[in-house]
Short mmCIF file of C-alpha atoms and ligand atoms in Angstrom, two decimals:
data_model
loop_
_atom_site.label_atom_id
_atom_site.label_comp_id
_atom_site.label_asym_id
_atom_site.label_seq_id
_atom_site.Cartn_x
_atom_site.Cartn_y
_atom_site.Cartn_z
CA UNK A 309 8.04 -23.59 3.39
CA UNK A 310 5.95 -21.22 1.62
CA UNK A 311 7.98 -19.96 -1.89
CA UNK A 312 5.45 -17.29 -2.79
CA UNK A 313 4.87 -18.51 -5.94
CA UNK A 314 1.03 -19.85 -4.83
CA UNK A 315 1.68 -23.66 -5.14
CA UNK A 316 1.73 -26.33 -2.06
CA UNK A 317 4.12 -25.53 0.66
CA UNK A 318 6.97 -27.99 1.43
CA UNK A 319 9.19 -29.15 4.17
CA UNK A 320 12.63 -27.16 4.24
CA UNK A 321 15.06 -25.07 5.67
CA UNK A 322 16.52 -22.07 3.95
CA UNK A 323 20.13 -21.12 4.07
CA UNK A 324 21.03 -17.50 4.00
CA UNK A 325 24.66 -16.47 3.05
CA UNK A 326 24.80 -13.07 3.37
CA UNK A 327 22.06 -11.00 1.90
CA UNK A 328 20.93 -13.25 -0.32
CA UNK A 329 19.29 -17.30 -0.11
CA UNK A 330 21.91 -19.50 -0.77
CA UNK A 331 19.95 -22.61 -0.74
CA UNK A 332 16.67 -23.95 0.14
CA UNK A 333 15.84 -27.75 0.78
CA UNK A 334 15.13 -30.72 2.42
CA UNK A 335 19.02 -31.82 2.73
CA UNK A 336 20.10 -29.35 5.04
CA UNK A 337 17.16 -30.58 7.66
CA UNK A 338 19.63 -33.47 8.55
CA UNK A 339 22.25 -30.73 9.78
CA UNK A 340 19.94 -28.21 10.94
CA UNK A 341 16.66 -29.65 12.02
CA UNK A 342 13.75 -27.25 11.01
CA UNK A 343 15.74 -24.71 11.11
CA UNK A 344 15.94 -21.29 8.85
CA UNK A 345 19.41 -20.49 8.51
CA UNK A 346 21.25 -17.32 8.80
CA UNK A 347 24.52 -18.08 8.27
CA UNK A 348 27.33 -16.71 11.01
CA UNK A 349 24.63 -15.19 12.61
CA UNK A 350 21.62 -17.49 13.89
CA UNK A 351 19.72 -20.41 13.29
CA UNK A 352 16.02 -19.89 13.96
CA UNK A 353 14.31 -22.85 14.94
CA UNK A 354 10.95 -23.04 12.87
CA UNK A 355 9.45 -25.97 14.08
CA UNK A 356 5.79 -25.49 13.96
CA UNK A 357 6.20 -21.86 11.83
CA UNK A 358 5.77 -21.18 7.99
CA UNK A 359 8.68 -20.03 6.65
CA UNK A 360 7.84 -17.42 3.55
CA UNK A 361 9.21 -14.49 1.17
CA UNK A 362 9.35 -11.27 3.40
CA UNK A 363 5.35 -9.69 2.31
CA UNK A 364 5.64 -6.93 -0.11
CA UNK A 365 2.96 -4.00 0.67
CA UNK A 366 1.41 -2.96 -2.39
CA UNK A 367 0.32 0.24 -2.03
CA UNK A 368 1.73 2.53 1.08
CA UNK A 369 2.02 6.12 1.94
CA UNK A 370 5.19 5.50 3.56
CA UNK A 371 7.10 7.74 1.14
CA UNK A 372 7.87 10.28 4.21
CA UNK A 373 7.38 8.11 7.65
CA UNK A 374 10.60 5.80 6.14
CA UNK A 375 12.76 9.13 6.43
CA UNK A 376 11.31 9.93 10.03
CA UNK A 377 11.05 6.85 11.83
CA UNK A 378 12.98 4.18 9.39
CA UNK A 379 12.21 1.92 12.18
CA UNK A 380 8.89 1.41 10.48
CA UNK A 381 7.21 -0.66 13.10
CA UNK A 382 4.04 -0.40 12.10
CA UNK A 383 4.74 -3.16 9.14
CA UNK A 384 8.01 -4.57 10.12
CA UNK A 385 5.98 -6.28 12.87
CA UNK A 386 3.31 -8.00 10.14
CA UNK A 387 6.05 -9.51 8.49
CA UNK A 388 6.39 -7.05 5.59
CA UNK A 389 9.84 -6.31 4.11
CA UNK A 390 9.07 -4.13 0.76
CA UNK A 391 6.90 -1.16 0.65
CA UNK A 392 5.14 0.43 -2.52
CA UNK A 393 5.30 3.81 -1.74
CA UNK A 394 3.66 6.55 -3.87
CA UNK A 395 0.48 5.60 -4.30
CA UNK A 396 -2.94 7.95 -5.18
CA UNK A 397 -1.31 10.18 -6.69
CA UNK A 398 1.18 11.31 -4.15
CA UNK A 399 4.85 10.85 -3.87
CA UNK A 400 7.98 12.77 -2.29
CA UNK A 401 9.99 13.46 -5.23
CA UNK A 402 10.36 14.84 -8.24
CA UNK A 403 9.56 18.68 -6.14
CA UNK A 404 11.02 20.82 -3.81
CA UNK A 405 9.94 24.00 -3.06
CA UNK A 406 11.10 26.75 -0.18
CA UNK A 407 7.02 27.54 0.24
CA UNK A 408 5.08 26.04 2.76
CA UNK A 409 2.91 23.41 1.22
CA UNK A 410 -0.42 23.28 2.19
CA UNK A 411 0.38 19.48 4.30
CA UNK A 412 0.65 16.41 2.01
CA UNK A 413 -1.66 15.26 4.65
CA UNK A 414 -1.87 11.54 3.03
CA UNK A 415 2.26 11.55 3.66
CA UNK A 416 2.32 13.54 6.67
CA UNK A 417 4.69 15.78 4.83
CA UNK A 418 4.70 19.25 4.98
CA UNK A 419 7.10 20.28 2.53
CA UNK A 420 8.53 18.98 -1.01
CA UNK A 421 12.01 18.58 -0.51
CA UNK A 422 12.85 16.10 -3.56
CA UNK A 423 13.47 17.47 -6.54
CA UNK A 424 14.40 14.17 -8.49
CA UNK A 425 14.04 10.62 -7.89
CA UNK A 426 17.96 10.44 -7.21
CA UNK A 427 17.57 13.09 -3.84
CA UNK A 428 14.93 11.22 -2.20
CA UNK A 429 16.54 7.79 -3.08
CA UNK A 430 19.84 9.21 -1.41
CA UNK A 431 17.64 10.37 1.82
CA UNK A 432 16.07 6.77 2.08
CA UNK A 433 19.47 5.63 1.64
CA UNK A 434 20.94 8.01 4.35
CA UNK A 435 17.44 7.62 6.53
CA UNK A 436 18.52 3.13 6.41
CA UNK A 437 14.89 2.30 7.09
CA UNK A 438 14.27 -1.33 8.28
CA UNK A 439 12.35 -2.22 4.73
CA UNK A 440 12.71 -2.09 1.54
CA UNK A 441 11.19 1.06 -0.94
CA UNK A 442 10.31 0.86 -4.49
CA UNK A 443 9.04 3.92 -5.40
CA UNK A 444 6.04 4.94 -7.45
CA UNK A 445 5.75 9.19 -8.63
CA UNK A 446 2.62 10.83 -8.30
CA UNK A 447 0.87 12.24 -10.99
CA UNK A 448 -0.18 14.73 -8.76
CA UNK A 449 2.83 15.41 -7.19
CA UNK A 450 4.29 15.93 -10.84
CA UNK A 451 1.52 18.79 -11.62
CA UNK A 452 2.38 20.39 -8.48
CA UNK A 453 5.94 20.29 -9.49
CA UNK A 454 4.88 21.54 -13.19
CA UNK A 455 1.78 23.86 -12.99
CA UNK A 456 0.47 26.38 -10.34
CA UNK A 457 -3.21 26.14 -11.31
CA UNK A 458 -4.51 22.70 -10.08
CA UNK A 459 -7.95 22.99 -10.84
CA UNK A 460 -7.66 22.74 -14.55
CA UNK A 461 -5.96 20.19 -17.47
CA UNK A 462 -2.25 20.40 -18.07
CA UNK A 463 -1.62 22.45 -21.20
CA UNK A 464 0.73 21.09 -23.95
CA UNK A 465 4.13 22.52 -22.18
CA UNK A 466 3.06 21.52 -18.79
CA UNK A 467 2.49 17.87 -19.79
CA UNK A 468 6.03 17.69 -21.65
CA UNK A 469 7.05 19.17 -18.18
CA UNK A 470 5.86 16.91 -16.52
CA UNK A 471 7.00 13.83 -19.09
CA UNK A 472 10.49 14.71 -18.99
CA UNK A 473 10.57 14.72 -14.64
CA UNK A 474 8.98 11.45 -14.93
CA UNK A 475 11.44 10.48 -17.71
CA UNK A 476 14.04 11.06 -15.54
CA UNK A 477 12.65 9.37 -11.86
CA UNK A 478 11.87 6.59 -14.58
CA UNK A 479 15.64 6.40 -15.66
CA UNK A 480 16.36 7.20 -11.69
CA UNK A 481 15.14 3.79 -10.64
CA UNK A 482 11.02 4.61 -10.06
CA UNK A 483 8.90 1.87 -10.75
CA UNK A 484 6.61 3.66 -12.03
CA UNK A 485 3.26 5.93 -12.32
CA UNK A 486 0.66 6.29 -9.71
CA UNK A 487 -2.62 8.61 -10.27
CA UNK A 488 -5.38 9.74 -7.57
CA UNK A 489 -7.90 11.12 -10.10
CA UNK A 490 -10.31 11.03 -6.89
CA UNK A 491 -8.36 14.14 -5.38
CA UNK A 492 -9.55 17.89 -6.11
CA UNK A 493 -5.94 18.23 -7.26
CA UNK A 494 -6.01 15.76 -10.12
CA UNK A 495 -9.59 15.65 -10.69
CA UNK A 496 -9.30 18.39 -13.19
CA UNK A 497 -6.85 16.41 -15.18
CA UNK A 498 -8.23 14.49 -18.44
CA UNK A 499 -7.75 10.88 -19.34
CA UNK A 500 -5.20 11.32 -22.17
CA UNK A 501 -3.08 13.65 -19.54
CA UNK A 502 -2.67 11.06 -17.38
CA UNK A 503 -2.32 8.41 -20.83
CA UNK A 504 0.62 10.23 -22.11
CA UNK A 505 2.61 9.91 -18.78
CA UNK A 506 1.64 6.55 -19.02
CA UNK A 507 3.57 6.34 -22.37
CA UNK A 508 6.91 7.72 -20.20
CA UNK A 509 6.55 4.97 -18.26
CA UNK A 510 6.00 2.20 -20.90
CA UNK A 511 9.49 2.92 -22.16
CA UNK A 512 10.60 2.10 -19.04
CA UNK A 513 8.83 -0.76 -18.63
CA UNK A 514 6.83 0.22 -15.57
CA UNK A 515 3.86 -0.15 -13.90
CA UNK A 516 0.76 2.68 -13.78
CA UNK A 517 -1.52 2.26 -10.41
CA UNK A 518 -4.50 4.43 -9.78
CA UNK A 519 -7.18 5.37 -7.47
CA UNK A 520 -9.83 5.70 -9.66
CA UNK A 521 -11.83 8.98 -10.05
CA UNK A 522 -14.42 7.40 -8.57
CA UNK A 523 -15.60 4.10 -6.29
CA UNK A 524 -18.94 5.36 -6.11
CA UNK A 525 -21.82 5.64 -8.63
CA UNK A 526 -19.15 5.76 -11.70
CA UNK A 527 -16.46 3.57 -10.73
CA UNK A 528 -17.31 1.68 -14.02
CA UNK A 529 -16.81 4.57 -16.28
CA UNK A 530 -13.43 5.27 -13.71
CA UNK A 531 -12.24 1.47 -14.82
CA UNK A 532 -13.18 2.03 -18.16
CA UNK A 533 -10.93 5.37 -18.37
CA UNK A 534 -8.09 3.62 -16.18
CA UNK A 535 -7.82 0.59 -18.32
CA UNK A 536 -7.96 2.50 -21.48
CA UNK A 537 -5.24 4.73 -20.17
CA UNK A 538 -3.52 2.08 -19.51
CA UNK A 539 -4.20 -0.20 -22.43
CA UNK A 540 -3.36 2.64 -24.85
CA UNK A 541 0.57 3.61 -23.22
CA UNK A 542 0.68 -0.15 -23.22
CA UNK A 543 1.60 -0.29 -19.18
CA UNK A 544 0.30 -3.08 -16.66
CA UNK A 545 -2.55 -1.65 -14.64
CA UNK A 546 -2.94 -1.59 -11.11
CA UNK A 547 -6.27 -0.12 -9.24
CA UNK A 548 -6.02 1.02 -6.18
CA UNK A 549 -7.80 0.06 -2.74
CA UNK A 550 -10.55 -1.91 -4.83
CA UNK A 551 -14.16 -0.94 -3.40
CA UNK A 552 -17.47 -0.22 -3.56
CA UNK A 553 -17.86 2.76 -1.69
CA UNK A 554 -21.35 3.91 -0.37
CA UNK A 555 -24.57 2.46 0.50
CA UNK A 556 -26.23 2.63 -3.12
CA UNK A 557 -23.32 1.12 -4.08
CA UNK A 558 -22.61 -2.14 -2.33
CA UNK A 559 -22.95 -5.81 -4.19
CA UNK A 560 -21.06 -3.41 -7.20
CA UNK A 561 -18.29 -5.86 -6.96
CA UNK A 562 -20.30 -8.06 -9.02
CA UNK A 563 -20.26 -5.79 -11.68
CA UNK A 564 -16.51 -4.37 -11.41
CA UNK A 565 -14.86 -7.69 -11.28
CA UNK A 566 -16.32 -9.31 -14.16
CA UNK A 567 -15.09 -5.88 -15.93
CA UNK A 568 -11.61 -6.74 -14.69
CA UNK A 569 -11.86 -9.80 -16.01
CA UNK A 570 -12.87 -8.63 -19.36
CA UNK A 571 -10.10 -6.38 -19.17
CA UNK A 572 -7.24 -8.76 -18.35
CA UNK A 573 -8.21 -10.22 -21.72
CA UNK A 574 -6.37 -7.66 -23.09
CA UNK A 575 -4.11 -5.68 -21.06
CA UNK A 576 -2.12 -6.89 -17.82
CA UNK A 577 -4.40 -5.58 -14.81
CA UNK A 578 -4.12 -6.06 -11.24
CA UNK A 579 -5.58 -5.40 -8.03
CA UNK A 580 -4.84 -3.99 -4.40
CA UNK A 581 -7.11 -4.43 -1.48
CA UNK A 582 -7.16 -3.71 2.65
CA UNK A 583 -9.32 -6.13 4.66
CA UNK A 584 -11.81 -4.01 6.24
CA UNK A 585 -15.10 -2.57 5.74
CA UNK A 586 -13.96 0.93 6.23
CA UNK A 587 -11.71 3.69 3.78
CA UNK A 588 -9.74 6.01 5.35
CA UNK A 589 -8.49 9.22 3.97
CA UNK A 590 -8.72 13.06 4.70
CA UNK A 591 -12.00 15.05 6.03
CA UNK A 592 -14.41 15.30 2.89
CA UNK A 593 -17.60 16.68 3.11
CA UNK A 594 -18.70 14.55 0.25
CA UNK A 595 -17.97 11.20 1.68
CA UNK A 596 -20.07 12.12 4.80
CA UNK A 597 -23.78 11.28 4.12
CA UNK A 598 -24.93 10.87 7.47
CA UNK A 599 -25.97 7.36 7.10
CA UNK A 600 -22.58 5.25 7.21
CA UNK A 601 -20.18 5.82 10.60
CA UNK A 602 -17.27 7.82 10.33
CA UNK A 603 -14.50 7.99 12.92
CA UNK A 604 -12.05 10.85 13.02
CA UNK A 605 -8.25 9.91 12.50
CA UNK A 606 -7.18 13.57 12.88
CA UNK A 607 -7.83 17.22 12.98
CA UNK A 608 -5.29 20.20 13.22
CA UNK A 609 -8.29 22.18 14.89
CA UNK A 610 -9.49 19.42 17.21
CA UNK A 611 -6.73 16.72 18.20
CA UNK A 612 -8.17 15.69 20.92
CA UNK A 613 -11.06 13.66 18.94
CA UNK A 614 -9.18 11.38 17.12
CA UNK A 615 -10.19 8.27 17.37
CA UNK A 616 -14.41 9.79 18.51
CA UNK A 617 -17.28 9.23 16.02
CA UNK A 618 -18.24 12.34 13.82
CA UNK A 619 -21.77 11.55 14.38
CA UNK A 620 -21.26 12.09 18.64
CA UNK A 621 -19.29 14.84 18.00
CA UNK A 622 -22.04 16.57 15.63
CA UNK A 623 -24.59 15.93 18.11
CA UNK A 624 -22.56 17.50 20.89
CA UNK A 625 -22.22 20.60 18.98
CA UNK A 626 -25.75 20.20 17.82
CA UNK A 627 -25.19 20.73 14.25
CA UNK A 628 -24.96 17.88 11.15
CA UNK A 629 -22.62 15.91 10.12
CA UNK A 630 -21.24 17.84 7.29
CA UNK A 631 -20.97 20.74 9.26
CA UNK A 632 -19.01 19.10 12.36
CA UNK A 633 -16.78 17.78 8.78
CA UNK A 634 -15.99 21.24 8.21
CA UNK A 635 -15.09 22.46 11.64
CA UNK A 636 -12.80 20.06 11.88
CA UNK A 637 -11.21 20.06 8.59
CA UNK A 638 -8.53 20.15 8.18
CA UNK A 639 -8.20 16.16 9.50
CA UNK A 640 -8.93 12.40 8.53
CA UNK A 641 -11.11 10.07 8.98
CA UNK A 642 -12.00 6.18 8.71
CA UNK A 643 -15.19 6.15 6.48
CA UNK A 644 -17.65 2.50 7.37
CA UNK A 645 -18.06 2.71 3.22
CA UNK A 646 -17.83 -0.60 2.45
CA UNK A 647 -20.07 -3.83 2.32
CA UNK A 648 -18.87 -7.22 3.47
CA UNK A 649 -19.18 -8.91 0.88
CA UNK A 650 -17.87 -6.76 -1.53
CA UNK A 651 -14.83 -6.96 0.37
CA UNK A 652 -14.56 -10.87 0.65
CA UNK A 653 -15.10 -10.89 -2.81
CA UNK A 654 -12.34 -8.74 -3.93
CA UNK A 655 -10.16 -10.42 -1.68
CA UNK A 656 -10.75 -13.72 -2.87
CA UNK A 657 -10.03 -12.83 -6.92
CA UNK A 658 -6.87 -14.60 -7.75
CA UNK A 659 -5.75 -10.88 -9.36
CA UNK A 660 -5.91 -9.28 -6.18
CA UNK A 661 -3.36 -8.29 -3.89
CA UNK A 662 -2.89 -7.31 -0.36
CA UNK A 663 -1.94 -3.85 0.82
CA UNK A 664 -2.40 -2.00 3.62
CA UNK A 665 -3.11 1.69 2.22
CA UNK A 666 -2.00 2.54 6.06
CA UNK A 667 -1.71 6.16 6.74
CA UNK A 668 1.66 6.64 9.10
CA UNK A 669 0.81 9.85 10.54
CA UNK A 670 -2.43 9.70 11.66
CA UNK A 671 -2.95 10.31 15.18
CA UNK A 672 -5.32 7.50 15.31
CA UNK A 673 -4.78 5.80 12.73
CA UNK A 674 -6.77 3.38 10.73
CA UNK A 675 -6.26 -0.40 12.51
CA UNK A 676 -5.34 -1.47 8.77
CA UNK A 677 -1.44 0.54 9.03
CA UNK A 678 -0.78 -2.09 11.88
CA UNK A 679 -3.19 -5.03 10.64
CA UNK A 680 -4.18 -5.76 7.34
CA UNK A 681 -1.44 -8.74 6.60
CA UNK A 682 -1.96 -10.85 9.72
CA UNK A 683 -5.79 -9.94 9.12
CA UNK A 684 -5.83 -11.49 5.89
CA UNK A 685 -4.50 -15.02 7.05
CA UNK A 686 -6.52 -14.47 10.59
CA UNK A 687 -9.59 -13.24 9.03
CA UNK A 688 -10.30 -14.58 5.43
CA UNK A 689 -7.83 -17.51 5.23
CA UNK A 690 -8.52 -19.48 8.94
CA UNK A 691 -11.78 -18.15 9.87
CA UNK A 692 -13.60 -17.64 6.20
CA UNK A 693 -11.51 -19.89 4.35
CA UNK A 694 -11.34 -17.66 1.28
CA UNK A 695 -8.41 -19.27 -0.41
CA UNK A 696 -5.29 -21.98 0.78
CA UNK A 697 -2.41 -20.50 3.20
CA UNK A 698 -0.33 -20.32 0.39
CA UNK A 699 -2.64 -18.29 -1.92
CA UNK A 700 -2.81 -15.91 0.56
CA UNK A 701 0.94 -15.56 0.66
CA UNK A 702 1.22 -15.68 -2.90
CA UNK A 703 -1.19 -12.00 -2.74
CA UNK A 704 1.57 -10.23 -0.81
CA UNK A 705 4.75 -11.89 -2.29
CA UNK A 706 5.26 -13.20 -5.73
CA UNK A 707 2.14 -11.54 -7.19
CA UNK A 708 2.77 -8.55 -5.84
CA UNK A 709 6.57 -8.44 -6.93
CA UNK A 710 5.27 -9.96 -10.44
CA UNK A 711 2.60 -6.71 -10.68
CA UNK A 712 5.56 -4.41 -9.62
CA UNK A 713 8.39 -5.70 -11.20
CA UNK A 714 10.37 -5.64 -8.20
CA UNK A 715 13.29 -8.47 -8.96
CA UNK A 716 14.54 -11.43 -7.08
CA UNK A 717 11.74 -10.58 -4.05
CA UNK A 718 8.50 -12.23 -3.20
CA UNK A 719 9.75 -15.56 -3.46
CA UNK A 720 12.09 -18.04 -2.35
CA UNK A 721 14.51 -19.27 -4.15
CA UNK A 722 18.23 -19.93 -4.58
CA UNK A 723 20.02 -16.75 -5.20
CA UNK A 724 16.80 -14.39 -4.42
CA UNK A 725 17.46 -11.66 -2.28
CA UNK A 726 16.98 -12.72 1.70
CA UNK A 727 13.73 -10.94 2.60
CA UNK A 728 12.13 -13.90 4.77
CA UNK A 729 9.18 -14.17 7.37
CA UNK A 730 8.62 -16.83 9.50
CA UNK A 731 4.86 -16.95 10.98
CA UNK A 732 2.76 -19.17 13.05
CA UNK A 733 0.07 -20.10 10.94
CA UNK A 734 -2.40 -21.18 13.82
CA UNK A 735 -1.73 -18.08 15.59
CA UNK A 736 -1.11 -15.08 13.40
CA UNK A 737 -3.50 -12.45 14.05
CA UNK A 738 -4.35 -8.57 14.04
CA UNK A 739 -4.14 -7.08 17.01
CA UNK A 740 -4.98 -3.66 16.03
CA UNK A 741 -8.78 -2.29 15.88
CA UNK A 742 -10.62 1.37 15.50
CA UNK A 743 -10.71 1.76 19.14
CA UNK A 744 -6.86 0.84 19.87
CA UNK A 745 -5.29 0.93 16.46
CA UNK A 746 -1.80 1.37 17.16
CA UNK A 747 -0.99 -2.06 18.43
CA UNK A 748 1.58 -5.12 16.81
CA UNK A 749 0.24 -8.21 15.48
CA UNK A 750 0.70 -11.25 17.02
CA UNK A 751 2.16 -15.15 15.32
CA UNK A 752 5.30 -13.03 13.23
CA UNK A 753 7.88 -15.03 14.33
CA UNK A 754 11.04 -13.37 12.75
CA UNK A 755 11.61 -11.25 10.21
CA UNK A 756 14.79 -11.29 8.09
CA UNK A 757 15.27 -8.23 5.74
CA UNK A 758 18.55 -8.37 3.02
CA UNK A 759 19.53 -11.82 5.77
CA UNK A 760 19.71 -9.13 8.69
CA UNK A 761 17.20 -10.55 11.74
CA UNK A 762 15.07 -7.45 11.45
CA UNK A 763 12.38 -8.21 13.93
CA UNK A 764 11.50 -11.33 16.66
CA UNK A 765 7.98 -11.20 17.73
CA UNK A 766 7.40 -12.78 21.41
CA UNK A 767 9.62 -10.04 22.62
CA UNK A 768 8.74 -8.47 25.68
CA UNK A 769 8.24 -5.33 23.57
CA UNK A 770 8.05 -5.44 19.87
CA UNK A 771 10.98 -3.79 18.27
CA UNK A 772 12.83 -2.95 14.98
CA UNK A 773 16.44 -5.57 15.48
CA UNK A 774 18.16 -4.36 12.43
CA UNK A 775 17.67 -1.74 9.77
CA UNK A 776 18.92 -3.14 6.58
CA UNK A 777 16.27 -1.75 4.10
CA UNK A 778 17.50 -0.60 1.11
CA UNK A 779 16.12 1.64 -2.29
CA UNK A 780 15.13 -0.84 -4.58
CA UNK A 781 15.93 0.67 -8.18
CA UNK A 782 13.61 -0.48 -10.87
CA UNK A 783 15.40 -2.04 -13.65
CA UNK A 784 13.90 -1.41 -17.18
CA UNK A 785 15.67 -4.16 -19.40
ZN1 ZN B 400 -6.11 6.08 -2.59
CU1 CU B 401 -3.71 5.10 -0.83
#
């Protein structure tokens, strides 16, 4: 048994009484050998298996694909039972509007329909996806909700706009602020716009994640602003997808974490990280330099080349790369931005945790939206021996609730709610790659979500059991 919590694993079953653990320990082996217990239900025989807290994703875009296809196979069948949704920048709520958006294409939505926190927790709650949601709101999402001009700063009655929706998704249940400075339609926005919806959010004791306004050459002046944001509302700090990106950029980490680490001295910080050596996001003719590889994930214009290499399909029209980019536009694509290295050594900081940043609607998606959890263990704990089994659970459970705030999940324990994977330690594995990314992982043995058996792995066909996901509402005392 695994509890999350980082320390050595231990022999033990776990008894489930309804939707919560009702005991854990070595006494009820004598009853029920190896077994995890679910009680009037099942006893699943885990000889062999680790048996761990359900893995929280830390930063999603599943704000819209939990309302279409609550099913959510895609991270059910890694073993995760909680996702972060909102993240860059981007959430559902708090907007509606009747026009015709130009597409969210990060969510895959095509419309705001969510005008508060308390509409789009009642859809999840209506949708019953098979996981768990705790909900981040997007900065940007909030200045398309209170300005019509994106390319410039708030002014003075937009930002108390956009304080008091916040306020309220805050008081709602929200747990809590996430920015995408990167994107053209927060870029505009200055530090201390972004700091004084920080301040909302300190009052309610949440969390403020970013992707930084840049990775590239000034990702250190993007920490510095995101920490002091940050350090100044007096929120924990979470940055986003952790990188490196770009050529002239790569061995940075050296630089960045050590700047975390000066950081945490003074102000809670945290990070999230995917385990691959490519990004993924929309088609931007900036991130396309014609050295690194970039594979397309999507295009309205072109669907039938997701999943081809921009540089092949450039040649074939005989033009450059930045011009195929804009032909195909709009679309996404996985960018080969990162270095190894960088990557292992993000991974391996003891303030980092996992999350997939997996894009749902993608036509060909990134591998890391079906992968990155069984990756982690198959890839950089067994093969690279990064860190112990149970550090690496500890980065997608009871860190990642800790960073989040999400209560009585990411661990196990008596009287914790009964989100519970059982995995194959030997054996887990991604399955998923760029060339066939839409494929389940193999070693999850069963997945138990609020003590419903969500998900058995070894199935003829992988499938979603039971959906028993709920809203998780963020609790400010
Ligand atoms: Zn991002
Ligand atoms: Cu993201």
């Amino acid at each position: 048994m695994i509890d999350g919590g980082g320390g050595p694993s231990w022999p033990g079953d776990v008894l489930i009484v309804g939707d919560r653990i009702a005991r854990l320990g070595e006494g009820l082996r004598e009853r029920l050998p190896d077994g995890l217990v679910i009680a009037d239900l099942d006893v699943i025989d885990c000889r062999g298996h680790a048996i761990a807290p359900g893995f929280i994703d830390a930063h999603t875009h599943d704000d819209a694909i939990v309302l279409r296809d609550p099913a959510c196979l895609p991270k059910l069948s890694q073993g995760i039972t909680t996702v972060v949704t909102g993240n860059c920048g981007i959430s559902l709520a708090p907007y509606a509007t009747r026009e015709a958006m130009p597409p969210l294409t990060l969510l895959g939505a095509d419309s705001f329909r969510h005008a508060t926190m308390s509409e789009y927790r009642l859809a999840v709650q209506a949708a019953q996806p098979a996981l768990n949601v705790a909900a981040l709101i997007g900065h940007t999402t909030l200045r398309f909700a209170a300005m019509t001009d994106l390319t410039r700063a708030a002014s003075s009655d937009e930002r108390a706009q956009m304080a008091r929706l916040l306020d309220a998704c805050m008081a709602q249940g929200a747990h809590g602020l996430s920015s995408g400075l990167f994107y053209e339609e927060a870029y505009a926005a200055p530090a201390d716009e972004v700091t004084e919806l920080a301040r909302v959010v300190a009052k309610h004791r949440g969390v403020y994640a970013t992707h930084l306004r840049s990775e590239m050459e000034t990702i250190l002046d993007a920490m510095h602003e995101a920490g002091d944001s940050a350090f100044a509302a007096g929120v924990p700090l979470v940055i986003s997808h952790h990188k490196c990106a770009g050529p002239a950029n790569w061995g940075r980490t050296r630089e960045t974490l050590p700047l975390v680490e000066a950081l945490a001295k003074r102000q809670q910080i945290a990070l999230d990280v995917y385990p691959y050596v490519a990004g993924s996001t929309v088609l931007r003719e900036d991130l396309v330099d014609g050295v690194i590889d970039v594979m397309l994930t999507w295009s309205d214009a072109y669907p039938e080349f997701g999943g081809r290499m921009l540089a092949d399909i450039a040649a074939e029209w005989s033009v450059d790369q930045k011009t195929a980019c804009r032909r195909l536009k709009p679309g996404g694509a996985c960018y080969f931005q990162m270095n190894e290295e960088d990557v292992e050594r993000v991974i391996a900081h003891p303030l980092t945790m996992i999350g997939s940043d997996g894009l749902p609607h993608d036509r060909h998606p990134h591998p890391r939206l079906w992968g990155a959890f069984p990756r982690v263990f198959a890839r950089y704990w067994r093969a690279r021996g990064l860190f112990t089994l149970e550090q690496a659970v500890h980065k997608m459970t009871g860190l990642t609730a800790r960073n989040f705030r999400i209560v009585d999940r990411g661990v196990l324990r008596a009287n914790a709610m009964a989100d519970v994977v059982v995995f194959d330690p030997a054996t887990i594995a991604d399955t998923a790659t760029f060339e066939a990314p839409i494929s389940a992982s193999l070693g999850i043995h069963r997945v138990v979500v609020n003590g419903e058996l969500a998900y058995a792995g070894g199935d003829p066909e992988p499938r979603t059991l039971a959906c028993a996901g709920r809203m998780l509402t963020h609790k400010s005392a």
